[in-house]
Every structure is written in structure tokens, then in C-alpha cells.
Coordinates of C-alpha atoms and ligand atoms in Angstrom, one line a residue:
X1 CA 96.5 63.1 123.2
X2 CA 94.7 61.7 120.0
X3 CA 94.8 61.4 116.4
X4 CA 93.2 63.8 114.2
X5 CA 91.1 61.0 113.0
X6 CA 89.5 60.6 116.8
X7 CA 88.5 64.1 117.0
X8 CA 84.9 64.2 118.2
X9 CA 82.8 66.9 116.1
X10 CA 79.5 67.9 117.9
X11 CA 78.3 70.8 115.6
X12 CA 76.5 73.4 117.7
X13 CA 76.4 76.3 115.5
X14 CA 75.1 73.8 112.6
X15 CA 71.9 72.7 114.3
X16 CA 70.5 75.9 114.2
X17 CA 68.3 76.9 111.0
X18 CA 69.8 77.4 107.8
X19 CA 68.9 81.4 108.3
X20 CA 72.0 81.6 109.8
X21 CA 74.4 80.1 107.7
X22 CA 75.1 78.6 103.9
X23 CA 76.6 75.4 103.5
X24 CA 79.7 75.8 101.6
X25 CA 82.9 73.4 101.2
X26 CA 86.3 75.2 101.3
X27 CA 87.7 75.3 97.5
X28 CA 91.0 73.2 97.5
X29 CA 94.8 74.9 96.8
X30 CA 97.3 73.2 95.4
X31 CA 100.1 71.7 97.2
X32 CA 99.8 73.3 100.6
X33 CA 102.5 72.6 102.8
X34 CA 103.1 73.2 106.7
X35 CA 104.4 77.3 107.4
X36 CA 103.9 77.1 111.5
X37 CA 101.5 76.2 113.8
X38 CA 101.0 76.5 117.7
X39 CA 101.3 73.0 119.8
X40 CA 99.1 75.8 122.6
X41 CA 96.2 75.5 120.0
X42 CA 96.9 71.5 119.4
X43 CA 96.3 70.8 123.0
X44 CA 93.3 72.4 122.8
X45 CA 91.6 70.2 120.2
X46 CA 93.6 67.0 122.4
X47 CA 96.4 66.8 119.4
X48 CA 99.9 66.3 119.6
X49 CA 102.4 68.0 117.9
X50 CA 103.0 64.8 116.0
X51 CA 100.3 65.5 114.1
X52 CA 101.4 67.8 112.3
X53 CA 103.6 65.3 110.4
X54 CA 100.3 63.9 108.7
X55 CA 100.0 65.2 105.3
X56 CA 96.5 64.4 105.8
X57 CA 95.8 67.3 108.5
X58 CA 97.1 69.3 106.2
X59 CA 95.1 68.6 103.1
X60 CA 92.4 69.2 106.0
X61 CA 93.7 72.9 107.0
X62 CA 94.4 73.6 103.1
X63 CA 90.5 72.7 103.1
X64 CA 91.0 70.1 100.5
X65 CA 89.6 67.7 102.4
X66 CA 86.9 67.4 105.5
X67 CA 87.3 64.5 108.3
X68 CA 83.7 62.7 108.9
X69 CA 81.8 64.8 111.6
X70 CA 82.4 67.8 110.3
X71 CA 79.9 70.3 108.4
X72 CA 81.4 73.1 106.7
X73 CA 79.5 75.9 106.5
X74 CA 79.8 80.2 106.2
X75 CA 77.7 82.2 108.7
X76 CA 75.8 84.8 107.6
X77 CA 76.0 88.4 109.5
X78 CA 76.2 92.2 108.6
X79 CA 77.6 94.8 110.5
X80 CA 78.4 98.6 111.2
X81 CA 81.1 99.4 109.0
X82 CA 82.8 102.8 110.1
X83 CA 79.7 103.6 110.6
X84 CA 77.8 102.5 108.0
X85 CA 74.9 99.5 108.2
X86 CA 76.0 96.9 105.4
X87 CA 73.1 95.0 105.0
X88 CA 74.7 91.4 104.4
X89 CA 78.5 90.6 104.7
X90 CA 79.0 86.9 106.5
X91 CA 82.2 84.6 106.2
X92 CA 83.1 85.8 103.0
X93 CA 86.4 83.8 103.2
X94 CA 86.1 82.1 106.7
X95 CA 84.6 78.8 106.7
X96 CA 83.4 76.7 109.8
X97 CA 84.3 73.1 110.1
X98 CA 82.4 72.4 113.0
X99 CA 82.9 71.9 116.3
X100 CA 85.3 69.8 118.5
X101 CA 84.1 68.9 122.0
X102 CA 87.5 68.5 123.7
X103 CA 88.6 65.9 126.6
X104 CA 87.4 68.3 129.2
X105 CA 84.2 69.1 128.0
X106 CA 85.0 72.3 126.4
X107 CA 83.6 73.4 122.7
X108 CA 86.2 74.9 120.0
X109 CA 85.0 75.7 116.5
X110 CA 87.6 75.3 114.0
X111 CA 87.4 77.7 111.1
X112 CA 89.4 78.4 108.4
X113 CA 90.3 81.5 107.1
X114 CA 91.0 82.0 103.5
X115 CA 89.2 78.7 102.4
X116 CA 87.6 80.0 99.2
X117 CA 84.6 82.2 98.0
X118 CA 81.2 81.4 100.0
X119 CA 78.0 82.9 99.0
X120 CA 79.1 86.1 101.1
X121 CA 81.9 87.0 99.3
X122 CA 80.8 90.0 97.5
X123 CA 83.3 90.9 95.0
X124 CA 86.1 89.0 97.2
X125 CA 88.2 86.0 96.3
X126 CA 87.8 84.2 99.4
X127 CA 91.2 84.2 100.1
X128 CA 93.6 85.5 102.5
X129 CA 97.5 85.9 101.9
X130 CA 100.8 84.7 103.5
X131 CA 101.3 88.4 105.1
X132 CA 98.2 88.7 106.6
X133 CA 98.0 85.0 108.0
X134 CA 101.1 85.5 109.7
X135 CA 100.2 88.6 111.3
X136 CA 97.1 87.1 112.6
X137 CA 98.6 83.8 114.1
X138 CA 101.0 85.5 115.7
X139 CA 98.9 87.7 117.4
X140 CA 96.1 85.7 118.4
X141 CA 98.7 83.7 120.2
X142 CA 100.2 86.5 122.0
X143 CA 97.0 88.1 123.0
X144 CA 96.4 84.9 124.9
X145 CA 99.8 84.8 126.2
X146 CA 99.0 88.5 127.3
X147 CA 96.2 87.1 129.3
X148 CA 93.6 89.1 126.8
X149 CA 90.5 87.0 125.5
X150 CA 91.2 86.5 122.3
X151 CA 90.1 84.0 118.9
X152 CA 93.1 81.4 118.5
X153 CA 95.2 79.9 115.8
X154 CA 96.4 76.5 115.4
X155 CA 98.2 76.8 112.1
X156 CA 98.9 78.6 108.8
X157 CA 99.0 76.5 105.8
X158 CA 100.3 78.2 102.5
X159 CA 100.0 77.4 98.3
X160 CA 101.9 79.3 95.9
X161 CA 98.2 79.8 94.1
X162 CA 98.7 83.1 93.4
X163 CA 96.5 86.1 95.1
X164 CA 95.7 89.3 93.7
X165 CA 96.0 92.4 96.0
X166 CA 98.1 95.7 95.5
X167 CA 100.8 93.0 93.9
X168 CA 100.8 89.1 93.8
X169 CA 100.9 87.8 96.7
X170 CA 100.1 83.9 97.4
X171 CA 97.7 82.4 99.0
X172 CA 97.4 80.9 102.8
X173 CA 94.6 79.8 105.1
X174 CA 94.7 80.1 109.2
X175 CA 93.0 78.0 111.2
X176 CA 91.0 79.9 113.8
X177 CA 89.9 78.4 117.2
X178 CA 87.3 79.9 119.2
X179 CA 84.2 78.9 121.6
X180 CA 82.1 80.8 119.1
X181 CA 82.5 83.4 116.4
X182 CA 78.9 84.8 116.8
X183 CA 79.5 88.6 116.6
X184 CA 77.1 91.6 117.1
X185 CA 76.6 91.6 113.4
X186 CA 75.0 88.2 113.6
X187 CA 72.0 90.0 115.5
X188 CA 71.8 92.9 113.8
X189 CA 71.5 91.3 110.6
X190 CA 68.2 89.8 111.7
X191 CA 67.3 93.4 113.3
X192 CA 66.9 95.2 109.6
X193 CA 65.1 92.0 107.9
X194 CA 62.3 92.6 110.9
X195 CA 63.6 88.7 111.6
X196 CA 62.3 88.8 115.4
X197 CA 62.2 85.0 115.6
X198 CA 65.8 84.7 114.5
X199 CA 67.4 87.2 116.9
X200 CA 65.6 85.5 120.0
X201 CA 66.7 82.3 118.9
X202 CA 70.5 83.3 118.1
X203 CA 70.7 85.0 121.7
X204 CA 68.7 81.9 122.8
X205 CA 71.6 79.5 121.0
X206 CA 74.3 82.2 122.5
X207 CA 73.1 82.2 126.1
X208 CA 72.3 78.4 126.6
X209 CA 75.9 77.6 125.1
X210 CA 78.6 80.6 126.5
X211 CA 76.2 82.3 129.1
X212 CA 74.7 79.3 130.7
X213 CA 74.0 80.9 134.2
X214 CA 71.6 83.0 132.4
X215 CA 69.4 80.3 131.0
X216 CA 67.4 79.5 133.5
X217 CA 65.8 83.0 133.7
X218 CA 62.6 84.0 132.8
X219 CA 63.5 86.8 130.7
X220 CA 67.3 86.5 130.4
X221 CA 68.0 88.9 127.3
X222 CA 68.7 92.0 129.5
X223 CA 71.2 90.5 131.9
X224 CA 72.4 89.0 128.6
X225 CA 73.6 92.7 126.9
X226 CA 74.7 93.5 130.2
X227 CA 77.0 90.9 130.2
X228 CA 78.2 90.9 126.8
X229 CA 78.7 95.1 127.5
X230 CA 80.8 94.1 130.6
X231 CA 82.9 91.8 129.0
X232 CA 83.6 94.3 125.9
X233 CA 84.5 96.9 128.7
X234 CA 86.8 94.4 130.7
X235 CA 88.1 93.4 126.9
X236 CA 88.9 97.8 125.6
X237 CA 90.8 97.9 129.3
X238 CA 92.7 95.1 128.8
X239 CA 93.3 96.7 125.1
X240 CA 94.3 100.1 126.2
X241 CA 96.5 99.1 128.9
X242 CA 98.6 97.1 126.7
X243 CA 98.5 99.3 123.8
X244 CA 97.1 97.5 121.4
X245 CA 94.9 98.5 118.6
X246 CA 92.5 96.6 116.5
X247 CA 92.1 99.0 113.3
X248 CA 88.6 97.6 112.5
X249 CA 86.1 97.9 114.7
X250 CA 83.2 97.4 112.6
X251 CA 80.6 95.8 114.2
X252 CA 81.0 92.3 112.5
X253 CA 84.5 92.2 113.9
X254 CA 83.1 92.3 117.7
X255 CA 82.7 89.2 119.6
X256 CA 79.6 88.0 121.5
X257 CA 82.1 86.4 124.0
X258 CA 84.0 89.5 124.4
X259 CA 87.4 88.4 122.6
X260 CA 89.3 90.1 120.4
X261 CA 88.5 89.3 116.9
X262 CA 89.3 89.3 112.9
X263 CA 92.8 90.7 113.3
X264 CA 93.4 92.9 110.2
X265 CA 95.7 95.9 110.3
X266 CA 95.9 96.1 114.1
X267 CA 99.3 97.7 115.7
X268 CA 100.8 97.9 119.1
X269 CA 101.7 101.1 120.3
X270 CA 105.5 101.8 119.8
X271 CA 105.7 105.2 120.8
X272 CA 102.9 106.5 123.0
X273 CA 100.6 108.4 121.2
X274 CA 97.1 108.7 121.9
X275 CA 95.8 109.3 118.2
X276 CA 97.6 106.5 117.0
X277 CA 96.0 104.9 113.5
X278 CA 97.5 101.7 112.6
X279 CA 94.7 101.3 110.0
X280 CA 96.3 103.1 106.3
X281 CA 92.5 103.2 105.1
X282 CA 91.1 105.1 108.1
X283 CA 91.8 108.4 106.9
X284 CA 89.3 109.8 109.6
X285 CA 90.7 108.2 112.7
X286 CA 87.7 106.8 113.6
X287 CA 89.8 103.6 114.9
X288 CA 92.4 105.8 116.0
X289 CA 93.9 103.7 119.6
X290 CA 92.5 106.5 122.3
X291 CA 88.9 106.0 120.1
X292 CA 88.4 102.4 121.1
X293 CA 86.8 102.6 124.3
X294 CA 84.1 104.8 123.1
X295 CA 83.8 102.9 119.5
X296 CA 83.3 99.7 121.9
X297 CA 80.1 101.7 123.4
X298 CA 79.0 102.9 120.2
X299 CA 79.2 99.2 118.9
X300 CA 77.0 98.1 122.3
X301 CA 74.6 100.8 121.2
X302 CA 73.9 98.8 117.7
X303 CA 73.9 95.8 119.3
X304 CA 71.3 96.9 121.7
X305 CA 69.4 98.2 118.9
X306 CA 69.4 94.7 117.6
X307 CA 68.0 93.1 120.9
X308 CA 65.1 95.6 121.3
X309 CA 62.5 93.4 120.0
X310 CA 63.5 91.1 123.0
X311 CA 63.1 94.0 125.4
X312 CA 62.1 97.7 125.4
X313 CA 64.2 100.2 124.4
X314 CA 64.3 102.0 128.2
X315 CA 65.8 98.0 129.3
X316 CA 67.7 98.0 126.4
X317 CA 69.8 101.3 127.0
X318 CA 70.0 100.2 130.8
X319 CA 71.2 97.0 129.9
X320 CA 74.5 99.0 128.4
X321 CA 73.8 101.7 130.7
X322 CA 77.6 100.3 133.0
X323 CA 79.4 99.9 130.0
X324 CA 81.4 103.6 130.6
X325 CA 81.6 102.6 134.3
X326 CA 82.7 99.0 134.2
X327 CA 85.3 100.3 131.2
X328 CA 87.3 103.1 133.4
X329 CA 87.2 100.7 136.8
X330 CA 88.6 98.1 134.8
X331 CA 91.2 100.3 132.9
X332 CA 91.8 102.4 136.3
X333 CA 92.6 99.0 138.2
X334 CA 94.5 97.5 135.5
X335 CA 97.3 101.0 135.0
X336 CA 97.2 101.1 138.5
X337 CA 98.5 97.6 138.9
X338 CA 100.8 98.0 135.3
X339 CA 102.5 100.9 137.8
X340 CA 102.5 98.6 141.1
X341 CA 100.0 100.7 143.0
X342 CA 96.5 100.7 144.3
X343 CA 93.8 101.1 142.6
X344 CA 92.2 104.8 143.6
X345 CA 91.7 108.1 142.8
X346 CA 95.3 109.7 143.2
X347 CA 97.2 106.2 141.7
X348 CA 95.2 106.8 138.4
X349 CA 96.3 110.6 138.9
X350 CA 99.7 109.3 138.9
X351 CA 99.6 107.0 135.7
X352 CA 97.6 109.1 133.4
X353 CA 100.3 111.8 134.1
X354 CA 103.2 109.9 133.4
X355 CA 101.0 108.8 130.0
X356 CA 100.9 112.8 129.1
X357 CA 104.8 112.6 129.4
X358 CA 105.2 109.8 127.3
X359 CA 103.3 111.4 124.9
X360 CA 104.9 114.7 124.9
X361 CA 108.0 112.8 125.2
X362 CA 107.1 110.0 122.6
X363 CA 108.6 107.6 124.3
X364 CA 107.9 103.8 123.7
X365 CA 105.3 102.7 125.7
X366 CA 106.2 99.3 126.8
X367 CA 109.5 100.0 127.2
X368 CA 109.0 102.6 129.5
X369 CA 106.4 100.3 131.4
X370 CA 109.0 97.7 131.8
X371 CA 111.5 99.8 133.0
X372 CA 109.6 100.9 135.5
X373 CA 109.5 97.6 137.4
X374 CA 113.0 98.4 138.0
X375 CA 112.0 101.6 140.0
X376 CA 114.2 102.3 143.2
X377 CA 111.9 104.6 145.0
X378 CA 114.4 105.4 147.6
X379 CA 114.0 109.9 148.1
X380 CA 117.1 111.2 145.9
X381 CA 117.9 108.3 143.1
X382 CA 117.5 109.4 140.2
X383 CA 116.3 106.1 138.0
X384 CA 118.6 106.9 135.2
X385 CA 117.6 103.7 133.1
X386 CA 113.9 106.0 132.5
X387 CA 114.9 109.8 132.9
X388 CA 117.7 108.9 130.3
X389 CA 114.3 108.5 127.8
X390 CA 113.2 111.5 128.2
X391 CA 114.4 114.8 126.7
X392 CA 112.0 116.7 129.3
X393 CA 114.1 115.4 132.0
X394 CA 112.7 118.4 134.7
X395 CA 109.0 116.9 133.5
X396 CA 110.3 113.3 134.3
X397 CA 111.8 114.0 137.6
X398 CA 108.8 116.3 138.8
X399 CA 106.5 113.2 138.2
X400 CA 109.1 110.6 139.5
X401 CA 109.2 112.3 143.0
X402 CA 105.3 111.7 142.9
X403 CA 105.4 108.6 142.0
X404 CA 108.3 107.4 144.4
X405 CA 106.6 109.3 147.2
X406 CA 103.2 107.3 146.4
X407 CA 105.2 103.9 146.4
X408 CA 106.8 104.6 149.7
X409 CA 103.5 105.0 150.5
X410 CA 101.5 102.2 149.3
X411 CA 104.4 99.9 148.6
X412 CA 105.3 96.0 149.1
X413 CA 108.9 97.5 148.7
X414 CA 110.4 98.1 145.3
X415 CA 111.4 94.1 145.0
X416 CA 108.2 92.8 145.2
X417 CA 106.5 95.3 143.5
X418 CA 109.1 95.1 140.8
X419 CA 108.1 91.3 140.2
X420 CA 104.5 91.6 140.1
X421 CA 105.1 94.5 137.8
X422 CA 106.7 92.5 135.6
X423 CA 103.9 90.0 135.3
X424 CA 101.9 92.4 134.0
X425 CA 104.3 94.8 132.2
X426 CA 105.5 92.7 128.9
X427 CA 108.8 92.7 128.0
X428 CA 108.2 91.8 124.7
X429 CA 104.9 92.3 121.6
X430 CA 104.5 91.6 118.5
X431 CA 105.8 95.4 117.2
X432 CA 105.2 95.7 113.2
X433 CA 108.7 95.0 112.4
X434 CA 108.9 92.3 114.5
X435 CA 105.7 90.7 112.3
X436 CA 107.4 92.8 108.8
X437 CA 110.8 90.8 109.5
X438 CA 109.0 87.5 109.5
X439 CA 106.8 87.9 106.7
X440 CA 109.7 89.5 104.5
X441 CA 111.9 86.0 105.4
X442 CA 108.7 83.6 104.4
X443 CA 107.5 85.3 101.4
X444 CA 111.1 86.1 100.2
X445 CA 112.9 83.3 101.1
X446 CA 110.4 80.3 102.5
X447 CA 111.9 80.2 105.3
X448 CA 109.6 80.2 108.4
X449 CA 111.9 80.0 111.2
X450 CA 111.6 83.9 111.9
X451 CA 107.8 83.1 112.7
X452 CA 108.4 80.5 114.8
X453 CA 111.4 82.4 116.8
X454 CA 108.9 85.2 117.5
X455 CA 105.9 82.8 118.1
X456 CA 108.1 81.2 121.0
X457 CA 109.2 84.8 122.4
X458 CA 105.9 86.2 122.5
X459 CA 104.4 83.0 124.7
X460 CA 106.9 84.2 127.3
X461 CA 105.7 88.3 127.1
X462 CA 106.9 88.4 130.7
X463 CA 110.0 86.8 130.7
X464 CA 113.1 88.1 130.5
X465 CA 114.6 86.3 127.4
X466 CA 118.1 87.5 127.1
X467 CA 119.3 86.0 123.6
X468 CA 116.3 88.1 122.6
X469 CA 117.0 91.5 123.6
X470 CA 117.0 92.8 120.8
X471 CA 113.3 92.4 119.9
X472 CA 112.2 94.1 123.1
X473 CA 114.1 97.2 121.2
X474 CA 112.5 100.3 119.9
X475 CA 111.7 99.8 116.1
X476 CA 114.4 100.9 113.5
X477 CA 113.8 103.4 111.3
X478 CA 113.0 101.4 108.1
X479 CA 109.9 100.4 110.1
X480 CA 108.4 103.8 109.9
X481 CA 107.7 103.3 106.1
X482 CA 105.7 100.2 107.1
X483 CA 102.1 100.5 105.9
X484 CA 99.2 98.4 107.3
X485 CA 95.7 98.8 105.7
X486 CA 93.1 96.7 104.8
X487 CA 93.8 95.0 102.1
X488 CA 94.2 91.0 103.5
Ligands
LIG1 P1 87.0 92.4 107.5 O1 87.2 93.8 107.2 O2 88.2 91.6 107.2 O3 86.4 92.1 108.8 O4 86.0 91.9 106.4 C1 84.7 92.4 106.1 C2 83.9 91.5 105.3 O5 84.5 91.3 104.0 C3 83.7 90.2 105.8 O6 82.4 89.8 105.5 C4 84.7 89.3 105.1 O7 84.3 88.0 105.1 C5 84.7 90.0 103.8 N1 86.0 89.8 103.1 C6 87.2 90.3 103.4 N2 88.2 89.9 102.5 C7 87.6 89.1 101.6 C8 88.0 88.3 100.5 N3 89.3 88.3 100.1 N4 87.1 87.5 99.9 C9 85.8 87.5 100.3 N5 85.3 88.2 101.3 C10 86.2 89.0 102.0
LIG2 MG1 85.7 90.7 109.8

């Protein structure tokens, strides 16, 4: 472990042409001060949490001050935006520091988001607020803890500068991690200016760095989407599995790497409900949860459309051609294993059945999931702990009988099935009130603890956490008024 001060910056993103970036330095706050920050993320840059003592690292993530090595810059992309080409967006509050090449070789970019206008900011302020900070650290951390690809955060630092949105609010910046934050946008934005050069040499840049077994081929930009379709497919199963909705998929918020990116008014599933829109502004339900996968391929479709200079169009479409396939294996295998079967035809039967009854029965999806690691498949017991959710209780025994025949079946026997179940059945996610409560107790109050209580219960999703019950619970009614949009 190091000192801030050793951190070696080797700035990938920065040696390519200025057509993909702006230089811009963050805009300082006043008197920024520590609100949490995630000793996971440390490690990753080879810091101890020690280092969070210095006041200078946190001038640094308040962007009032730059280390040497670093050169801070905004990256310039457009994007799909429901549906709609927006010819330029770009960090229009994110801004890269540069690049730390850690003790065992691996790259992380460290951005901050929130750092000040850039020349992408449109009509924006450049900021981002306290509430919206804290919902995206904690979730990029429990993604990963999830086992889902995901950007990372290190830390949230806040000023009381004040920030305008539906009320004052003030301000704070999160500092993102990530290999890269190239997203589709940043090829399609070269695609409208007729910029042929600039795409190849992005995807040249992109494949070299995160896609090195590619590199060596002679013409590597096919095998390139395919990948990049494959990962987004392994990334939507992962997604719908664990109930979890992003809210914006425009096409600047998808990743190149395949992680889950720019967390805005995303939502967990608390009840099971297909049409679920956790996004206030999407009157149309175009992000609606059971709308992802397909939005993903939609998404792969512009991004193809981007690459077509660098192959024909017939390649192109091929290239994405396994995305529908590679999705439904992956999401097939996955809810098979989330119900401690294998993978085929009649398993996946079995789970999307019992994801009809949950819906009828709007019953909380990850409860219900975790519960049934506790499944006793013996013929005639009735597993009251699950029927007990459900007011259709003919529907849940009908289904049950299936599903205990199919174990008996298949099974390891209900004890080892129940604990690899609950490896990938979490106990507990970051529910809205969970993230609500917290926010409520820091902007109210200052007082962070909450955030760090539920930042140390969702690195454990799996564990049982008995002192913590409670926040494995369904949400109370007070949550239901909870409004999330886009507004950040
Ligand atoms: P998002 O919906 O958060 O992915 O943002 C879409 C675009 O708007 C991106 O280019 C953002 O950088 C930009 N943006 C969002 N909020 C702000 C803000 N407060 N100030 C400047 N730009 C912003
Ligand atoms: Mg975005």
C-alpha cells in the first residue's frame, strides 16, 4: 500500500487526439469534507484507508487540486437518447483525471463526477448533488459485490455550495473507477460527423487496451461488436435475474466493456412486476425493467451502425446477429441456477412460472428468491415460510409440487442446493428506502453513518447478517411516495 502521492498516472485515454476529448480542470468547491468512501475501491488504486485522513486527497476528490501525472480532461460523445440521436453530449459534469496503472498491472481511470461545467455541459451546471452521489456509490459497490460488471466508486466528497434542482440541494462529487468509460456514444458520435478515421482509431485504442486478444487480427472490428454484444447480453442477464433496473439506457450510458454505467434513477425490483419504471421521467416505459434486454439490442443496433464504415453492413448485423441467443442462454442458466436447478428446457419452464405467480401475486422478488433456498422438497411439506406470501395459495402449491418433484429429480439434496442458492440468491440490495433513509440522515442531519451501515451490508449480499434483518424487509409504506427521475 502507497501514498496518494506515489500513485503512478499513465494516461491512456489522453494520448489519443484531442477529437476525442477537451481539456478541462475541475472548478473547485468550498470546503469539501469526507461523506464515505470504499477501502474495496482504495485497494484498487494500491491506497490504504489511511489515506483518507489527508486533507490533501480530498482537496484532490473535491477537484481543487490535481497530483502531477494527471491530465484532466472531458470526453466528448453523443448518444441515443430514448430514442433520439443527440448530436453532441460528452462529460458534461464528469471529468477524467487520468489513469492509475496499479501494482498488478491493471489500468483504472479515476473520474470525478460533479467536478464542474466542461465544454459539454449544455445548459447544465456541472454538478451532481449529495442524493444522487449517494445513490450511485452505493450501488456501484453493490453491483460488484453482486458479482455484476459494474463502474466503481472510491468516495463521495460534499460542499455545502449550494445546487439548484427541483429545491436546493448541495453539491457533491463521486469518484468513479473504471478500466474505461468509452461508451457506444463515443463511436457514434464520429459516425454522424462522417469521422471514419476517428471511429477506427477509437475501436483501434478500445481493442488494443480491453480486447487485447483481438489485436493481432487482420481485420478485428467484427469479432470486436461481437464481443462487445456478448458482453452486454451476459451484462442484461445478470440485470434481469437480480432485478435491477438502470432507468436510462440511452446509448451514452452503455459501456464498451459491458459494465453497468452512469447510475441515475435506477431501482431494484421490490415487488415483481415486469413493467416496472423506476425512471419518474419515462412516461412511455421505454426503460420499463422487462424492456432492457431488447433496449440492450436496440442500443447494439446503433452501435453497429456506428462501426459500418469498418465493415459492411451484412458483417455488421452478423456481428450482433447472437446477441438475442447469447442474452436468453445466459438469463436461462442464471434463473435456473438462482432456483438450484439445471440449466434446460423444463427448469426455465419452472422459473418463468413461478415469475407469473409472483407477479400476479406481487410478491417481493428477492425475498421470495431467498426463501426458496430454504426449500424442503420432501412430497407433502408444505414450505409455509413462501406459501404464507401468497394470497393464491392453490397457485403456489400447484407450482411447488413441480418444482419439488424437479429437485427430487435433479437435486444435490435440499442442503447443498440450499447453500449454493444462497450464493447467488441475495439476501440483501440496495431497495430505494434503504438509499432514501440514508440520504434523508446526511442531507438532514450530516450524519453519514447510515451510508456507511448499508455500504458494509450490501458487500455481504449473501450473508446472513442477523443484526440487519430488518433491511432484508419488504419496504414500508412511506416508500411508495418515493420518486426517482432524472433530475441529478
Ligand atoms: P445522463 O442522463 O446523466 O447520462 O446525462 C446525459 C448528458 O447530460 C451527459 O452528457 C451528462 O454529462 C449531461 N449532464 C447531466 N447532468 C448535468 C449537469 N448537471 N451539468 C452538465 N451536464 C450534465
Ligand atoms: Mg450518462
Amino acid at each position: 500500500m502507497s501514498s496518494h502521492r506515489d500513485l503512478v498516472f499513465d494516461n491512456g485515454f489522453a494520448r489519443l487526439p484531442e477529437a476525442y476529448y477537451s481539456r478541462v480542470c475541475p472548478t473547485p468547491v468550498p470546503d469539501p469534507y469526507l461523506v464515505c468512501y470504499s477501502a474495496e475501491a482504495l485497494a484498487l488504486l494500491d491506497l490504504d484507508a489511511s489515506e483518507m485522513t489527508q486533507p490533501e486527497l480530498i482537496e484532490i476528490l473535491a477537484g481543487n487540486r490535481l497530483l502531477p501525472g494527471m491530465d484532466a480532461m472531458a470526453a466528448l460523445y453523443a448518444g441515443h437518447q430514448f430514442g433520439h440521436y443527440v448530436p453532441q453530449l460528452g462529460d458534461g459534469r464528469a471529468i477524467l483525471l487520468g489513469e492509475v496503472k496499479n501494482s498488478r498491472g491493471e489500468g483504472w481511470e479515476i473520474q470525478l463526477k460533479g467536478a464542474g461545467r466542461t465544454p459539454y455541459s449544455r445548459g447544465g451546471d456541472g454538478r451532481a448533488v449529495l442524493r444522487s452521489s449517494i445513490r450511485e456509490f452505493l450501488c456501484s459497490e453493490a453491483m460488484h459485490a453482486l458479482g455484476i460488471p459494474t463502474t466503481r466508486a472510491l468516495a463521495i466528497v460534499g460542499s455545502d455550495r449550494p445546487v439548484y434542482r427541483e429545491e436546493e440541494e448541495t453539491a457533491a462529487l463521486v469518484t468513479r473507477l473504471a478500466p474505461s468509460f468509452v461508451r457506444f456514444g463515443s463511436f457514434e458520435v464520429f459516425y454522424y460527423r462522417n469521422q471514419v478515421e476517428s471511429i477506427k482509431h477509437l475501436a483501434d485504442y478500445v481493442i488494443a487496451r480491453y480486447y487485447p486478444e483481438l489485436a493481432g487480427r487482420s481485420d478485428p472490428y467484427p469479432e470486436f461488436l461481437r464481443q462487445v454484444s456478448l458482453r452486454t447480453a451476459g451484462l442484461m442477464a445478470q440485470w434481469q435475474a437480480v432485478g435491477f433496473s438502470h432507468g436510462v439506457m440511452n446509448t451514452d450510458n452503455m459501456s464498451i466493456l459491458g459494465l453497468t454505467l452512469d447510475y441515475g434513477p435506477f431501482g431494484f425490483l421490490d415487488a415483481f412486476e415486469p413493467g416496472y419504471i423506476c425512471n419518474h421521467s419515462d412516461t412511455s416505459g421505454r426503460y420499463a425493467f422487462d424492456q432492457q434486454p431488447n433496449v440492450a439490442a436496440w442500443n447494439l443496433t446503433k452501435l453497429a451502425q456506428a462501426l459500418v464504415p469498418l465493415m459492411s453492413v451484412e458483417t455488421a448485423s452478423a456481428a450482433i446477429g447472437d446477441y438475442p441467443q447469447a442474452f436468453n442462454q445466459a438469463y436461462i442458466d442464471r434463473m435456473a441456477a438462482r432456483f438450484g436447478l439445471p440449466p434446460g428446457r423444463d427448469t426455465a419452464g419452472l422459473a418463468m412460472d413461478a415469475l407469473q405467480l409472483l407477479a400476479r401475486n406481487r410478491i417481493d422478488y428477492t425475498i421470495f428468491m431467498r426463501r426458496l433456498c430454504d426449500f424442503d422438497s420432501t412430497p407433502g411439506t408444505l414450505n409455509p415460510a413462501l406459501r404464507d406470501l401468497f394470497l393464491d395459495r392453490a397457485g403456489f402449491d400447484s407450482w411447488a409440487a413441480r418444482y419439488a418433484a424437479a429437485l427430487r429429480q435433479n437435486g444435490p439434496g435440499d442442503a447443498a442446493r440450499g447453500q449454493a442458492m444462497r450464493t447467488l440468491n441475495p439476501k440483501y440490495i440496495l431497495r430505494n428506502h434503504l438509499a432514501e433513509t440514508a440520504i434523508r440522515r446526511a442531507a438532514d442531519e450530516r450524519d453519514y453513518s447510515e451510508i456507511n451501515r448499508l455500504h458494509a451490508l450490501l458487500t455481504r449480499p449473501f450473508d446472513e447478517q442477523p443484526a440487519y434483518e430488518a433491511y432484508a424487509a419488504e419496504p414500508p409504506d412511506w416508500a411508495r411516495k418515493i420518486e426517482v427521475s432524472c433530475s441529478s
